[in-house]
mmCIF file of C-alpha atoms in Angstrom:
data_model
loop_
_atom_site.group_PDB
_atom_site.id
_atom_site.type_symbol
_atom_site.label_atom_id
_atom_site.label_comp_id
_atom_site.label_asym_id
_atom_site.label_seq_id
_atom_site.Cartn_x
_atom_site.Cartn_y
_atom_site.Cartn_z
ATOM 1 C CA MET J 274 56.053 30.638 19.458
ATOM 2 C CA ARG J 275 57.388 32.834 16.749
ATOM 3 C CA THR J 276 54.542 33.759 13.582
ATOM 4 C CA VAL J 277 56.023 34.346 10.177
ATOM 5 C CA THR J 278 54.064 35.599 7.200
ATOM 6 C CA ALA J 279 54.570 32.778 4.393
ATOM 7 C CA LEU J 280 54.716 33.556 0.514
ATOM 8 C CA THR J 281 52.111 31.168 -1.058
ATOM 9 C CA GLY J 282 51.263 30.355 -5.310
ATOM 10 C CA THR J 283 54.864 30.472 -6.671
ATOM 11 C CA ALA J 284 55.619 27.996 -9.259
ATOM 12 C CA LEU J 285 58.667 26.049 -8.815
ATOM 13 C CA THR J 286 60.656 25.278 -12.276
ATOM 14 C CA GLY J 287 63.760 22.808 -11.897
ATOM 15 C CA THR J 288 65.713 24.533 -8.731
ATOM 16 C CA ALA J 289 64.451 28.307 -8.789
ATOM 17 C CA LEU J 290 61.405 29.530 -7.419
ATOM 18 C CA ALA J 291 59.442 32.225 -10.164
ATOM 19 C CA GLY J 292 56.410 33.488 -10.951
ATOM 20 C CA THR J 293 53.609 34.141 -8.615
ATOM 21 C CA ALA J 294 49.806 32.600 -8.775
ATOM 22 C CA LEU J 295 46.835 34.730 -8.174
ATOM 23 C CA ALA J 296 45.004 34.420 -4.978
ATOM 24 C CA GLY J 297 42.361 31.594 -3.901
ATOM 25 C CA THR J 298 43.888 29.362 -6.870
ATOM 26 C CA ALA J 299 45.801 25.607 -5.725
ATOM 27 C CA LEU J 300 49.077 26.188 -4.170
ATOM 28 C CA THR J 301 52.018 25.064 -6.201
ATOM 29 C CA ALA J 302 55.093 23.128 -5.422
ATOM 30 C CA GLY J 303 57.015 26.959 -5.613
ATOM 31 C CA GLY J 304 54.508 28.203 -3.337
ATOM 32 C CA LEU J 305 54.585 25.342 -0.499
ATOM 33 C CA ALA J 306 58.435 25.651 -1.030
ATOM 34 C CA ALA J 307 58.868 29.468 -0.159
ATOM 35 C CA GLY J 308 56.576 28.614 2.610
ATOM 36 C CA PHE J 309 57.979 25.778 4.156
ATOM 37 C CA ALA J 310 61.339 27.806 3.677
ATOM 38 C CA GLN J 311 59.551 31.231 5.787
ATOM 39 C CA LEU J 312 58.583 28.992 8.164
ATOM 40 C CA GLY J 313 62.195 27.878 8.837
ATOM 41 C CA VAL J 314 62.589 24.736 7.255
ATOM 42 C CA ARG J 315 66.493 24.625 5.749
ATOM 43 C CA PRO J 316 68.622 22.348 3.387
ATOM 44 C CA GLY J 317 69.854 19.186 5.398
ATOM 45 C CA MET J 318 67.355 19.145 8.180
ATOM 46 C CA VAL J 319 65.514 15.779 9.393
ATOM 47 C CA VAL J 320 61.732 16.927 9.280
ATOM 48 C CA HIS J 321 59.078 14.713 9.796
ATOM 49 C CA VAL J 322 56.123 15.614 8.461
ATOM 50 C CA GLU J 323 52.486 15.412 9.519
ATOM 51 C CA ALA J 324 49.924 16.512 6.895
ATOM 52 C CA SER J 325 46.072 17.138 6.356
ATOM 53 C CA LEU J 326 45.773 17.700 2.803
ATOM 54 C CA ARG J 327 41.965 18.274 3.378
ATOM 55 C CA ALA J 328 43.290 21.500 5.854
ATOM 56 C CA LEU J 329 45.997 22.982 3.333
ATOM 57 C CA GLY J 330 43.464 23.195 0.773
ATOM 58 C CA PRO J 331 43.969 22.765 -3.238
ATOM 59 C CA VAL J 332 47.239 21.935 -3.863
ATOM 60 C CA ASP J 333 48.078 21.542 -7.742
ATOM 61 C CA GLY J 334 48.980 17.840 -8.014
ATOM 62 C CA GLY J 335 48.589 16.686 -4.657
ATOM 63 C CA ALA J 336 50.260 14.690 -2.142
ATOM 64 C CA ALA J 337 53.252 14.259 -5.048
ATOM 65 C CA THR J 338 53.882 18.398 -5.083
ATOM 66 C CA VAL J 339 54.051 18.376 -1.610
ATOM 67 C CA ALA J 340 56.427 16.242 -1.010
ATOM 68 C CA ASP J 341 58.449 17.581 -4.022
ATOM 69 C CA ALA J 342 58.357 20.926 -2.135
ATOM 70 C CA LEU J 343 59.811 19.357 0.898
ATOM 71 C CA LEU J 344 62.490 17.635 -0.911
ATOM 72 C CA HIS J 345 63.602 20.730 -2.508
ATOM 73 C CA VAL J 346 63.492 22.548 0.244
ATOM 74 C CA LEU J 347 65.503 19.984 2.328
ATOM 75 C CA GLY J 348 68.201 19.246 -0.930
ATOM 76 C CA PRO J 349 70.055 16.145 -0.519
ATOM 77 C CA GLY J 350 71.293 16.559 2.435
ATOM 78 C CA GLY J 351 67.791 16.371 4.267
ATOM 79 C CA THR J 352 66.068 13.806 5.650
ATOM 80 C CA LEU J 353 61.729 13.419 4.945
ATOM 81 C CA VAL J 354 60.146 11.195 7.574
ATOM 82 C CA ALA J 355 56.502 10.002 7.859
ATOM 83 C CA TYR J 356 54.882 7.928 9.972
ATOM 84 C CA THR J 357 53.189 5.010 8.112
ATOM 85 C CA ALA J 358 51.207 2.465 10.618
ATOM 86 C CA THR J 359 49.013 -0.187 10.299
ATOM 87 C CA PRO J 360 46.725 -0.319 13.020
ATOM 88 C CA GLU J 361 44.074 -2.262 11.138
ATOM 89 C CA ASN J 362 46.269 -5.140 11.655
ATOM 90 C CA SER J 363 45.988 -4.952 15.138
ATOM 91 C CA ALA J 364 43.514 -6.843 17.152
ATOM 92 C CA THR J 365 44.197 -4.137 19.838
ATOM 93 C CA SER J 366 44.155 -1.378 17.949
ATOM 94 C CA ARG J 367 41.073 1.063 18.282
ATOM 95 C CA ILE J 368 40.462 0.791 14.851
ATOM 96 C CA HIS J 369 40.076 -2.906 15.361
ATOM 97 C CA GLN J 370 37.333 -2.840 18.487
ATOM 98 C CA THR J 371 35.400 -0.129 16.165
ATOM 99 C CA ALA J 372 35.094 -2.689 13.030
ATOM 100 C CA THR J 373 34.511 -5.344 14.987
ATOM 101 C CA ALA J 374 31.990 -4.248 17.934
ATOM 102 C CA GLY J 375 28.606 -6.338 17.487
ATOM 103 C CA LEU J 376 30.404 -8.920 15.399
ATOM 104 C CA THR J 377 29.630 -12.531 16.985
ATOM 105 C CA PRO J 378 32.664 -14.541 18.119
ATOM 106 C CA ALA J 379 32.890 -16.466 14.505
ATOM 107 C CA GLU J 380 32.243 -12.732 12.731
ATOM 108 C CA THR J 381 35.140 -11.497 14.603
ATOM 109 C CA ALA J 382 36.979 -14.696 13.861
ATOM 110 C CA ALA J 383 36.269 -14.793 10.376
ATOM 111 C CA TYR J 384 37.016 -10.780 10.159
ATOM 112 C CA ARG J 385 40.786 -11.474 11.645
ATOM 113 C CA ALA J 386 41.415 -14.700 9.619
ATOM 114 C CA ARG J 387 41.056 -12.075 6.437
ATOM 115 C CA MET J 388 43.534 -9.441 7.905
ATOM 116 C CA PRO J 389 46.362 -9.116 6.069
ATOM 117 C CA ARG J 390 50.113 -10.121 7.016
ATOM 118 C CA PHE J 391 52.381 -6.740 7.314
ATOM 119 C CA ASP J 392 54.759 -6.452 4.622
ATOM 120 C CA PRO J 393 57.022 -2.973 4.835
ATOM 121 C CA ALA J 394 57.742 -3.135 1.365
ATOM 122 C CA THR J 395 54.389 -3.131 0.363
ATOM 123 C CA THR J 396 51.467 -2.749 2.844
ATOM 124 C CA PRO J 397 49.997 0.762 2.619
ATOM 125 C CA CYS J 398 50.397 2.766 6.011
ATOM 126 C CA SER J 399 46.608 3.366 7.109
ATOM 127 C CA PRO J 400 44.673 5.997 5.363
ATOM 128 C CA THR J 401 44.708 7.688 8.976
ATOM 129 C CA MET J 402 47.594 8.503 8.389
ATOM 130 C CA GLY J 403 46.901 10.744 5.352
ATOM 131 C CA ALA J 404 47.822 10.767 1.790
ATOM 132 C CA LEU J 405 51.161 12.458 2.258
ATOM 133 C CA SER J 406 52.420 9.972 4.388
ATOM 134 C CA GLU J 407 51.846 6.850 1.917
ATOM 135 C CA GLU J 408 53.586 9.336 -1.253
ATOM 136 C CA ILE J 409 56.647 8.901 1.050
ATOM 137 C CA ARG J 410 56.331 5.601 1.610
ATOM 138 C CA THR J 411 56.183 4.607 -2.011
ATOM 139 C CA ARG J 412 59.021 7.324 -2.940
ATOM 140 C CA PRO J 413 61.865 5.424 -4.892
ATOM 141 C CA GLY J 414 64.408 5.078 -2.061
ATOM 142 C CA ALA J 415 62.600 5.048 0.838
ATOM 143 C CA LEU J 416 63.185 3.075 3.562
ATOM 144 C CA ARG J 417 60.576 1.917 6.225
ATOM 145 C CA SER J 418 60.997 0.151 9.876
ATOM 146 C CA ARG J 419 59.844 -2.862 10.215
ATOM 147 C CA HIS J 420 57.496 -3.180 13.512
ATOM 148 C CA PRO J 421 54.028 -4.357 12.009
ATOM 149 C CA GLN J 422 52.113 -1.572 13.965
ATOM 150 C CA THR J 423 54.112 1.677 14.381
ATOM 151 C CA SER J 424 56.229 1.751 10.893
ATOM 152 C CA TRP J 425 57.944 4.712 10.024
ATOM 153 C CA THR J 426 59.523 5.746 6.400
ATOM 154 C CA ALA J 427 62.236 8.108 5.954
ATOM 155 C CA LEU J 428 63.854 9.422 2.889
ATOM 156 C CA GLY J 429 67.467 10.909 2.494
ATOM 157 C CA ARG J 430 71.024 11.259 4.172
ATOM 158 C CA HIS J 431 69.850 9.676 7.487
ATOM 159 C CA ALA J 432 66.594 7.734 6.243
ATOM 160 C CA ARG J 433 68.805 3.808 6.991
ATOM 161 C CA GLU J 434 69.914 5.441 10.488
ATOM 162 C CA ILE J 435 65.996 6.448 11.092
ATOM 163 C CA THR J 436 64.299 3.174 10.471
ATOM 164 C CA ALA J 437 67.096 0.424 10.789
ATOM 165 C CA HIS J 438 66.547 -0.587 14.196
ATOM 166 C CA HIS J 439 62.781 -1.009 15.406
ATOM 167 C CA PRO J 440 62.394 -3.651 18.049
ATOM 168 C CA LEU J 441 58.810 -4.791 18.682
ATOM 169 C CA THR J 442 58.626 -3.509 22.770
ATOM 170 C CA SER J 443 59.174 -0.001 21.252
ATOM 171 C CA HIS J 444 56.578 0.917 19.108
ATOM 172 C CA LEU J 445 57.067 4.844 19.682
ATOM 173 C CA GLY J 446 59.367 4.967 22.646
ATOM 174 C CA PRO J 447 63.030 5.487 22.596
ATOM 175 C CA GLU J 448 64.703 2.368 20.853
ATOM 176 C CA SER J 449 61.928 3.854 17.931
ATOM 177 C CA PRO J 450 62.530 5.933 15.202
ATOM 178 C CA LEU J 451 60.722 8.471 16.544
ATOM 179 C CA GLY J 452 63.654 7.697 19.499
ATOM 180 C CA ARG J 453 66.048 8.458 16.664
ATOM 181 C CA LEU J 454 64.340 11.734 15.431
ATOM 182 C CA TYR J 455 64.819 12.858 18.956
ATOM 183 C CA ASP J 456 68.499 12.476 18.920
ATOM 184 C CA LEU J 457 68.692 13.946 15.155
ATOM 185 C CA ASP J 458 67.495 17.198 16.547
ATOM 186 C CA ALA J 459 64.895 16.469 14.134
ATOM 187 C CA ARG J 460 61.800 19.192 13.107
ATOM 188 C CA VAL J 461 58.121 18.447 12.968
ATOM 189 C CA LEU J 462 56.220 20.272 10.442
ATOM 190 C CA MET J 463 52.438 19.866 11.370
ATOM 191 C CA LEU J 464 50.759 21.144 7.957
ATOM 192 C CA GLY J 465 46.820 21.392 8.961
ATOM 193 C CA VAL J 466 47.325 19.084 11.972
ATOM 194 C CA PRO J 467 46.932 20.156 15.391
ATOM 195 C CA MET J 468 48.840 19.559 18.548
ATOM 196 C CA ALA J 469 46.947 16.962 19.676
ATOM 197 C CA ARG J 470 48.340 14.776 17.082
ATOM 198 C CA PHE J 471 51.696 15.446 18.060
ATOM 199 C CA THR J 472 53.210 11.277 17.669
ATOM 200 C CA ALA J 473 56.358 13.185 19.118
ATOM 201 C CA PHE J 474 54.449 13.062 23.176
ATOM 202 C CA HIS J 475 54.666 9.534 23.438
ATOM 203 C CA LEU J 476 58.234 9.990 23.812
ATOM 204 C CA ALA J 477 56.992 12.018 26.951
ATOM 205 C CA ASP J 478 54.624 9.806 28.138
ATOM 206 C CA GLN J 479 57.187 6.694 28.376
ATOM 207 C CA ARG J 480 59.961 8.863 30.144
ATOM 208 C CA MET J 481 57.201 8.313 32.782
ATOM 209 C CA PRO J 482 57.641 6.356 36.311
ATOM 210 C CA ASP J 483 55.886 2.790 36.313
ATOM 211 C CA VAL J 484 54.854 3.370 32.792
ATOM 212 C CA PRO J 485 51.873 0.696 32.353
ATOM 213 C CA LEU J 486 52.670 -2.400 30.134
ATOM 214 C CA ARG J 487 49.741 -4.257 27.774
ATOM 215 C CA GLU J 488 49.334 -6.693 25.861
ATOM 216 C CA TYR J 489 49.017 -6.025 21.799
ATOM 217 C CA ARG J 490 48.101 -8.937 19.274
ATOM 218 C CA CYS J 491 48.832 -8.213 15.326
ATOM 219 C CA VAL J 492 50.014 -9.961 12.379
ATOM 220 C CA GLY J 493 53.233 -9.290 11.059
ATOM 221 C CA PRO J 494 55.471 -10.689 8.080
ATOM 222 C CA ASP J 495 54.919 -14.093 9.312
ATOM 223 C CA GLY J 496 52.018 -14.576 11.367
ATOM 224 C CA TRP J 497 49.934 -13.484 14.096
ATOM 225 C CA LEU J 498 52.506 -12.323 17.086
ATOM 226 C CA THR J 499 51.600 -11.188 20.826
ATOM 227 C CA PHE J 500 53.986 -9.529 23.012
ATOM 228 C CA ARG J 501 53.643 -6.650 25.875
ATOM 229 C CA ALA J 502 54.693 -3.032 25.021
ATOM 230 C CA PRO J 503 54.606 0.254 27.155
ATOM 231 C CA GLU J 504 51.009 0.984 27.031
ATOM 232 C CA LEU J 505 50.243 4.125 24.140
ATOM 233 C CA ASP J 506 47.545 6.785 24.978
ATOM 234 C CA ASP J 507 47.041 10.070 23.526
ATOM 235 C CA LEU J 508 44.052 10.929 24.849
ATOM 236 C CA HIS J 509 45.798 13.812 26.589
ATOM 237 C CA PHE J 510 47.320 15.352 24.208
ATOM 238 C CA ALA J 511 45.340 18.025 23.487
ATOM 239 C CA ASP J 512 45.456 19.792 26.636
ATOM 240 C CA LEU J 513 49.463 19.044 26.740
ATOM 241 C CA GLY J 514 49.602 20.283 23.206
ATOM 242 C CA THR J 515 48.272 23.522 24.439
ATOM 243 C CA ARG J 516 50.078 23.718 27.249
ATOM 244 C CA VAL J 517 53.391 22.914 25.303
ATOM 245 C CA LEU J 518 52.728 26.002 22.842
ATOM 246 C CA ALA J 519 52.406 28.391 25.593
ATOM 247 C CA ALA J 520 55.367 27.631 26.766
ATOM 248 C CA ALA J 521 58.040 26.684 23.629
ATOM 249 C CA THR J 522 60.475 28.964 22.303
ATOM 250 C CA GLY J 523 61.448 27.489 19.459
ATOM 251 C CA ILE J 524 58.462 26.952 17.472
ATOM 252 C CA THR J 525 57.123 29.217 14.030
ATOM 253 C CA THR J 526 53.901 29.272 12.860
ATOM 254 C CA THR J 527 52.187 30.424 9.758
ATOM 255 C CA HIS J 528 48.536 30.244 7.134
ATOM 256 C CA LEU J 529 49.702 28.541 4.173
ATOM 257 C CA GLY J 530 46.585 27.313 2.382
ATOM 258 C CA THR J 531 43.783 27.355 4.274
ATOM 259 C CA THR J 532 45.264 26.294 7.170
ATOM 260 C CA ASP J 533 47.955 26.760 9.938
ATOM 261 C CA CYS J 534 51.393 25.531 9.852
ATOM 262 C CA ARG J 535 53.683 24.459 12.539
ATOM 263 C CA LEU J 536 57.507 24.009 12.269
ATOM 264 C CA VAL J 537 58.150 22.565 16.032
ATOM 265 C CA PRO J 538 61.429 21.255 17.255
ATOM 266 C CA LEU J 539 60.805 17.845 18.624
ATOM 267 C CA ARG J 540 63.480 17.963 21.311
ATOM 268 C CA GLU J 541 62.046 21.467 22.953
ATOM 269 C CA ALA J 542 58.715 20.132 22.600
ATOM 270 C CA VAL J 543 59.170 16.465 23.933
ATOM 271 C CA ASP J 544 61.518 18.081 26.705
ATOM 272 C CA LEU J 545 59.010 20.502 27.290
ATOM 273 C CA ALA J 546 55.547 18.035 27.470
ATOM 274 C CA GLU J 547 58.117 15.514 30.063
ATOM 275 C CA HIS J 548 58.648 18.383 32.634
ATOM 276 C CA LEU J 549 54.957 19.392 32.399
ATOM 277 C CA LEU J 550 53.988 15.824 33.063
ATOM 278 C CA ARG J 551 56.248 14.827 35.908
ATOM 279 C CA PRO J 552 54.182 15.216 38.788
#
């Protein structure tokens, strides 16, 4: 893992970087763009961003400015990707189980009757995905996969390739948009988000022998759906992330705003995780 020194606080003017802001002020598009470039984001890359804007600190313009800065660095040949999942519409998610805990059967039935159908064009992603994911989802030209629980959104050159195919039984597996990110040698930009939330580790999990299946139930575009698919579990990701960070050679890290940020080669991280997980 390599540490770089980030530039912060510059202003973005058209396609040029100009001006320097005082330390301690809100991050600008230019400051973010310079930091992303030093971290290793390059024109034409495929970048999946996972972000905590609260951890990043004050940003002039919020999520829209972060998206602008990323798109500026990626250029017209790049692709910006966000995970836009909707666990609130699933009767088998932890969010749903927490929301219905302690309710009577009648109250649970009433709660489920109010759950909206998933519409890939209009359904907001879960607040747990963060403001930047929703910002990317609503950008003109953004495409979204149609999985009612684990959709992905992409902008740019490879957007259609990433989002077009997303089988119901492959939430976060090799046939999902996450699998396409692996194939495209994408980078994952972790903005104030720990490796405990590195979504791509699910790919490594599903390479293990005898992956258990479970039943899922959610509200799809045409009503309730019930299906079986590989079990998803992220409780071991924190330990796995620590071990991957210790072994990886292609990860760069810097301090940007008020938090640590990483640029992670998705393929290297998944392959390392698979090696570490195998018995």
